[in-house]
mmCIF file with all atom_site columns, C-alpha atoms and ligand atoms in Angstrom:
data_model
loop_
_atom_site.group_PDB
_atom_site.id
_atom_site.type_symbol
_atom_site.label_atom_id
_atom_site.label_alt_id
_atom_site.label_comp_id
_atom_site.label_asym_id
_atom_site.label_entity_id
_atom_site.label_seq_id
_atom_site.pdbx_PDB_ins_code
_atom_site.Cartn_x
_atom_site.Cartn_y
_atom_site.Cartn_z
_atom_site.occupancy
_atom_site.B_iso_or_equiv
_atom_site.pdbx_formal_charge
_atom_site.auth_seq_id
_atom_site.auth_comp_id
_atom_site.auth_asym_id
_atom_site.auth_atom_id
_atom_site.pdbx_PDB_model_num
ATOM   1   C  CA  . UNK A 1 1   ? 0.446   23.073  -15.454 1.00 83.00 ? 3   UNK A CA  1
ATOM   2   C  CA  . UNK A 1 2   ? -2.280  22.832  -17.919 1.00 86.00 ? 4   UNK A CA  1
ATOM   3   C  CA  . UNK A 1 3   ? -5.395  21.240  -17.402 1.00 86.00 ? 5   UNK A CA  1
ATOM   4   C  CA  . UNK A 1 4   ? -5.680  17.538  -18.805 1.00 83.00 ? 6   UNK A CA  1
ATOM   5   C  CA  . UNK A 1 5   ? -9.632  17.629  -19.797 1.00 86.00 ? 7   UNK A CA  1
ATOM   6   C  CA  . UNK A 1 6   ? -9.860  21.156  -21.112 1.00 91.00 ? 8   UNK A CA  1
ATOM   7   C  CA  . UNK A 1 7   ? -6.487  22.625  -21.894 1.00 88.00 ? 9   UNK A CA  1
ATOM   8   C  CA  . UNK A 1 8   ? -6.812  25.569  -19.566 1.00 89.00 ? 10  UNK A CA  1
ATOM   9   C  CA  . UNK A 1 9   ? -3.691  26.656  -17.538 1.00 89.00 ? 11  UNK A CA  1
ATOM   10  C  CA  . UNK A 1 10  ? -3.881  26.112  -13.978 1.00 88.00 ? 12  UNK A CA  1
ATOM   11  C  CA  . UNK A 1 11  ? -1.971  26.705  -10.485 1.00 85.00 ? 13  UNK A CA  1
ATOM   12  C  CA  . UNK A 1 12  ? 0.545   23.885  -9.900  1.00 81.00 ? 14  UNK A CA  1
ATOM   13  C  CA  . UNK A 1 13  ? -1.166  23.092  -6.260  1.00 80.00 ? 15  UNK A CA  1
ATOM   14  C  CA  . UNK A 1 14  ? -4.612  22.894  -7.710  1.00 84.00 ? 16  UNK A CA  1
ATOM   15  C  CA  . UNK A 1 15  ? -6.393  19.583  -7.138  1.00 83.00 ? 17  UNK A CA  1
ATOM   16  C  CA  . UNK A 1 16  ? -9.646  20.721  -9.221  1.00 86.00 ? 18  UNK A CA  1
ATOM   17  C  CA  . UNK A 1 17  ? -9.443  22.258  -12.296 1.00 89.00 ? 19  UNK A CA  1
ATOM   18  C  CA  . UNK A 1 18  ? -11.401 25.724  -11.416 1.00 89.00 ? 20  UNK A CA  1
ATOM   19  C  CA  . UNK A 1 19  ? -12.740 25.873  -15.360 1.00 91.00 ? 21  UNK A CA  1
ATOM   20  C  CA  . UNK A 1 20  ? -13.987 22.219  -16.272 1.00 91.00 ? 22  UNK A CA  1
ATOM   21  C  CA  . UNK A 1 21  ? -14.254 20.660  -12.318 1.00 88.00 ? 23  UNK A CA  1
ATOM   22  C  CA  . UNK A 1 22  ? -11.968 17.827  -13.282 1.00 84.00 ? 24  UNK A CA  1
ATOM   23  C  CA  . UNK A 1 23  ? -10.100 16.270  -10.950 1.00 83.00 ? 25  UNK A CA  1
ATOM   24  C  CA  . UNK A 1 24  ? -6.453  17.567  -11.720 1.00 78.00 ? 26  UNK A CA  1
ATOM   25  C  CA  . UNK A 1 25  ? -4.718  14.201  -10.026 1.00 70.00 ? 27  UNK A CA  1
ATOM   26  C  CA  . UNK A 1 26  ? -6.712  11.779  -9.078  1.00 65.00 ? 28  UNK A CA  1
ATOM   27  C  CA  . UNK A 1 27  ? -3.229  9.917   -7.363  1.00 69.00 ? 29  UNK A CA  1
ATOM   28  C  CA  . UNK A 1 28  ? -3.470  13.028  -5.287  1.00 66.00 ? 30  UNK A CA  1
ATOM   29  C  CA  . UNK A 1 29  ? -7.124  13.098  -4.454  1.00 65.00 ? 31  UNK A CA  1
ATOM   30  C  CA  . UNK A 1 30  ? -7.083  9.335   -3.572  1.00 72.00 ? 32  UNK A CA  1
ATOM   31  C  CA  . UNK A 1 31  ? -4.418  9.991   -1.278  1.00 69.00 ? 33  UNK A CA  1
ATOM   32  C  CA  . UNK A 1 32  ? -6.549  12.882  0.388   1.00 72.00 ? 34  UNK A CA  1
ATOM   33  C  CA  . UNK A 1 33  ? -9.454  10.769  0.683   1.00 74.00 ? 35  UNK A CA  1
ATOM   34  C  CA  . UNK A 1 34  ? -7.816  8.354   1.857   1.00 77.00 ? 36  UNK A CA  1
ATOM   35  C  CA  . UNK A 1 35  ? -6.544  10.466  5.028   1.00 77.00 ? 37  UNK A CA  1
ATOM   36  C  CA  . UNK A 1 36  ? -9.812  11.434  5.874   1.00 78.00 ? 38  UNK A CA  1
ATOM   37  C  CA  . UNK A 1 37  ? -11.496 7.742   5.275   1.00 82.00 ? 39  UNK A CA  1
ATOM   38  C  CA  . UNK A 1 38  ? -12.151 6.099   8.617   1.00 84.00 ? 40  UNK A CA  1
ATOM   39  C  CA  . UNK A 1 39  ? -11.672 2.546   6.821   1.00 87.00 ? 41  UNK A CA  1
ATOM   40  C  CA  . UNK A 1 40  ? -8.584  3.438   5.082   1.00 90.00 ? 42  UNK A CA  1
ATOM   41  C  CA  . UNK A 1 41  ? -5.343  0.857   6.573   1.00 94.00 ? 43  UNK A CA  1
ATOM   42  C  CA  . UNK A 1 42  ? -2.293  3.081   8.068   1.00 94.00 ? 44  UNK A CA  1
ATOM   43  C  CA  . UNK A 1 43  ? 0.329   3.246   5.508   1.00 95.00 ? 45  UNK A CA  1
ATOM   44  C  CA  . UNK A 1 44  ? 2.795   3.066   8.748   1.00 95.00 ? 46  UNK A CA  1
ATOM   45  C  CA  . UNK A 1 45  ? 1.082   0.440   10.599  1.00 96.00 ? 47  UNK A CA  1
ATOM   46  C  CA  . UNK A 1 46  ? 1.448   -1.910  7.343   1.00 97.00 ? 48  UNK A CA  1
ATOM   47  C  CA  . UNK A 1 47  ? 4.883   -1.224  6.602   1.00 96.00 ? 49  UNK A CA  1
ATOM   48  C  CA  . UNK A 1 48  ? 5.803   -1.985  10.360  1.00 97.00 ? 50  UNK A CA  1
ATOM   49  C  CA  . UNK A 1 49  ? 4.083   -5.144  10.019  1.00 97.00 ? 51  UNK A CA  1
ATOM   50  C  CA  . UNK A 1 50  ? 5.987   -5.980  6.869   1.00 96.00 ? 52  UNK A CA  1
ATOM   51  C  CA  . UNK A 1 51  ? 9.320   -5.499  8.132   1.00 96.00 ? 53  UNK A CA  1
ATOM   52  C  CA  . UNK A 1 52  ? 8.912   -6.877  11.779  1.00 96.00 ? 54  UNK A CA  1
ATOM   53  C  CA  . UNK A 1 53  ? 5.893   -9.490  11.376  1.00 96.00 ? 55  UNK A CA  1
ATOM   54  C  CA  . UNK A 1 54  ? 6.650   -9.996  7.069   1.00 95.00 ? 56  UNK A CA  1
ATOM   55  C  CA  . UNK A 1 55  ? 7.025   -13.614 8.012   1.00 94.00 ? 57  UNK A CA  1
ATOM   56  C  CA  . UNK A 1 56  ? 3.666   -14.439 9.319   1.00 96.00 ? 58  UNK A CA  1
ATOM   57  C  CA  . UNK A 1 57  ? 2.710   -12.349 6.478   1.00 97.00 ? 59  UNK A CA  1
ATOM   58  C  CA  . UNK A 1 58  ? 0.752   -10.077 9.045   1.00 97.00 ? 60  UNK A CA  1
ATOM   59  C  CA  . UNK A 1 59  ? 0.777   -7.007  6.864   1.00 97.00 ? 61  UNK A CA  1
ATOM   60  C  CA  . UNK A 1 60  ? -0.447  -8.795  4.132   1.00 98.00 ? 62  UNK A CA  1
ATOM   61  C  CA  . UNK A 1 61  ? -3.388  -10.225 6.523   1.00 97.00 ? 63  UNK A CA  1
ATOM   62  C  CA  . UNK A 1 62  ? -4.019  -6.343  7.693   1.00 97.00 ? 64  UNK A CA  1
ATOM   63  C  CA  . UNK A 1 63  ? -4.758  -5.413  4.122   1.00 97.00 ? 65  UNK A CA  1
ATOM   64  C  CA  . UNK A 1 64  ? -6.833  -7.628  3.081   1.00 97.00 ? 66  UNK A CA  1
ATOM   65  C  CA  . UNK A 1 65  ? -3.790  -9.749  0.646   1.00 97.00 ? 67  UNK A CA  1
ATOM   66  C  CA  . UNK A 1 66  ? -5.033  -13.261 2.263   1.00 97.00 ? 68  UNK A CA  1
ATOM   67  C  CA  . UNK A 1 67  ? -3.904  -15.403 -0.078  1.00 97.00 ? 69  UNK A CA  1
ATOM   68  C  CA  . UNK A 1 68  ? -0.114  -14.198 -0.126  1.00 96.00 ? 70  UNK A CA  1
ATOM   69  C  CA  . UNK A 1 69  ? -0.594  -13.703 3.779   1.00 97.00 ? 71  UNK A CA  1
ATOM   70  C  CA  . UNK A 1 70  ? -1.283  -17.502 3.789   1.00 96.00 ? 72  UNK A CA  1
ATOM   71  C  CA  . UNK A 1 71  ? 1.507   -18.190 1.957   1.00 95.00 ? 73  UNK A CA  1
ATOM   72  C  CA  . UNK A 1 72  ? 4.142   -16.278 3.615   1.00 95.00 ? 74  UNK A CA  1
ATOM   73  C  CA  . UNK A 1 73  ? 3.020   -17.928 7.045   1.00 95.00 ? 75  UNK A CA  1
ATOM   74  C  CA  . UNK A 1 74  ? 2.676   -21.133 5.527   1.00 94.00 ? 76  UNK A CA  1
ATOM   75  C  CA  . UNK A 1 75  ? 6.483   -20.900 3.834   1.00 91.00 ? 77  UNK A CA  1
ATOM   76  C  CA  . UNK A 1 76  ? 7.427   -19.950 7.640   1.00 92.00 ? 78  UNK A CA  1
ATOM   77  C  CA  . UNK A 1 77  ? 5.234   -22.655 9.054   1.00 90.00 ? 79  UNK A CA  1
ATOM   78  C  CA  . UNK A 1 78  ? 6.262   -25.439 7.418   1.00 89.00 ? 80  UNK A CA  1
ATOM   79  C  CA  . UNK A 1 79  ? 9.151   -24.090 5.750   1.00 85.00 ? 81  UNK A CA  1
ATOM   80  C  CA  . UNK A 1 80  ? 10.496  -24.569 9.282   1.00 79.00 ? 82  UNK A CA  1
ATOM   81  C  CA  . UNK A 1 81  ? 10.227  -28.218 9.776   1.00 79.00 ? 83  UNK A CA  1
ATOM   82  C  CA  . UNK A 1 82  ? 11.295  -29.048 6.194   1.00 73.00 ? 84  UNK A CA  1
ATOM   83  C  CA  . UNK A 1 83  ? 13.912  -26.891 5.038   1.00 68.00 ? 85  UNK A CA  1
ATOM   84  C  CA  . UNK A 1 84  ? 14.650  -24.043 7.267   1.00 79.00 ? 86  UNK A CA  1
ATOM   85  C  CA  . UNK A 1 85  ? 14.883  -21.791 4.705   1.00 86.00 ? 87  UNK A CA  1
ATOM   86  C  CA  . UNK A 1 86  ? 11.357  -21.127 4.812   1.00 89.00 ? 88  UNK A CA  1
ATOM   87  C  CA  . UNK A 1 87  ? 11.123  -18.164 7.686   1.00 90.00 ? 89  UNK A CA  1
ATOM   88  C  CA  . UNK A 1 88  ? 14.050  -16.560 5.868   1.00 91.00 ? 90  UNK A CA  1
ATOM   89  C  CA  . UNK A 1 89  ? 12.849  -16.210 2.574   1.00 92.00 ? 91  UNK A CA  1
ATOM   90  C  CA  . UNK A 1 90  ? 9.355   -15.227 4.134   1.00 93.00 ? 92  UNK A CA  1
ATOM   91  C  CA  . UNK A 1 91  ? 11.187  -12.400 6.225   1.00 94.00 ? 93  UNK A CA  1
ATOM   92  C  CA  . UNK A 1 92  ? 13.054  -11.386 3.511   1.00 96.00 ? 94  UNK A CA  1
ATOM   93  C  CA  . UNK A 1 93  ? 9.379   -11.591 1.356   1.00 96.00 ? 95  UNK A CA  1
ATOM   94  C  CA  . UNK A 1 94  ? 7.936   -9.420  4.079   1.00 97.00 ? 96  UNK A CA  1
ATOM   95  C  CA  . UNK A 1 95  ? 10.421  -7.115  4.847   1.00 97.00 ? 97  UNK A CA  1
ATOM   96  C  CA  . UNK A 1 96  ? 11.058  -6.120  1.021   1.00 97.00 ? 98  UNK A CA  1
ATOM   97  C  CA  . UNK A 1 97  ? 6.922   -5.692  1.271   1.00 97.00 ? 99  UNK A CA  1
ATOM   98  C  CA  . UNK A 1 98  ? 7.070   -3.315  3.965   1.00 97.00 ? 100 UNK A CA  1
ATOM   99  C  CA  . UNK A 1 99  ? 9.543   -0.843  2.601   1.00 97.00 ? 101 UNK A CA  1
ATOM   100 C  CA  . UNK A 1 100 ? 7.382   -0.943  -0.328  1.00 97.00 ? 102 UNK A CA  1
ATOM   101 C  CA  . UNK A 1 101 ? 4.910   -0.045  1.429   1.00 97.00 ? 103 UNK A CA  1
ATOM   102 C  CA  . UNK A 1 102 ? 6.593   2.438   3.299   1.00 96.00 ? 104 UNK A CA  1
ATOM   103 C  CA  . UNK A 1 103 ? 7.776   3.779   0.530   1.00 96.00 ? 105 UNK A CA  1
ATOM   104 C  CA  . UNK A 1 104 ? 4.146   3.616   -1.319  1.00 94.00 ? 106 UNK A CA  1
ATOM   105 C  CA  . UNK A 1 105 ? 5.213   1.075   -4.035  1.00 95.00 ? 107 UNK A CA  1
ATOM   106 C  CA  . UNK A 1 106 ? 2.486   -0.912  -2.552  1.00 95.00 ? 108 UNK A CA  1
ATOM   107 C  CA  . UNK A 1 107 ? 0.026   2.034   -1.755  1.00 93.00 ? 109 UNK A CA  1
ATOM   108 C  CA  . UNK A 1 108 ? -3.658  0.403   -1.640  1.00 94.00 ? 110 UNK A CA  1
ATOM   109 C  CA  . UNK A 1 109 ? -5.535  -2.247  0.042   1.00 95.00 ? 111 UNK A CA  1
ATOM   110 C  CA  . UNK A 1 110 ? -6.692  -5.158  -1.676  1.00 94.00 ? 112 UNK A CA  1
ATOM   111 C  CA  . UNK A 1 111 ? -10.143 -3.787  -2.070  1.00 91.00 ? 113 UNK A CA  1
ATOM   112 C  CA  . UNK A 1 112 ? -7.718  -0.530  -4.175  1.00 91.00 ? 114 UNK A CA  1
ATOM   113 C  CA  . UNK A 1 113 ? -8.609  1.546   -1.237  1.00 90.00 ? 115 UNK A CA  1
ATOM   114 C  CA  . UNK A 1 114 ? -5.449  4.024   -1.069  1.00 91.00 ? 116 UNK A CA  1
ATOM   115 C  CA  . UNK A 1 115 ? -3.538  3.550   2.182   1.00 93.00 ? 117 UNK A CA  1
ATOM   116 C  CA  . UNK A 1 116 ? -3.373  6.689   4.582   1.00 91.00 ? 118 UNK A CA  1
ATOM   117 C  CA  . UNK A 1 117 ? -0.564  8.334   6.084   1.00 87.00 ? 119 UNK A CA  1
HETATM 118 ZN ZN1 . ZN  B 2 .   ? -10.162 21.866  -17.023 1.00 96.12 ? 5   ZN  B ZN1 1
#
């Protein structure tokens, strides 16, 4: 591959580009921070949530999404006493989330802090 910044061809693995410093893939390098970042969620823990807690919204609440958290407990909540419907469309909601997340369609925090493996 050829370097984006200067033009310079460069190994395939690289990260850096070894003429010009720049960061190669910065996708890449967020993900590698992101490994090594103490503060960085678990990629596995939030998908889990999503597919077995999506309802409560719990993996939602675990990175930081309050807002949609609220909502998906509150469509369970009182979804529950007034239609029913509610806790299935927020486990279907939560479970879609967390093979998203799984899957790293949803791969950040909502502070953008890259989720680690
Ligand atoms: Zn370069």
């Amino acid at each position: 591959m050829y370097c984006r910044k200067c033009g310079k061809q460069i190994d395939d693995e690289a990260v850096i580009c070894i003429y010009c410093g720049v960061a190669v893939n910065p996708d890449f390098n967020k993900k590698t921070m992101a490994n090594t970042d103490p503060l960085a969620k678990s990629k596995l823990a939030a998908g889990l949530f999503g597919i077995f807690l999506g309802a409560f919204g719990i993996h939602n609440f675990y990175l930081g999404f309050t807002n949609k958290a609220l909502a998906q407990l509150l469509l369970t909540v009182v979804g529950w006493i007034f239609f029913g419907l509610g806790p299935i469309v927020a486990s279907i909601w939560g479970l879609i989330e967390g093979i998203m997340i799984l899957t790293g369609s949803i791969n950040q925090d909502s502070t953008g802090r890259a989720l680690k493996d």
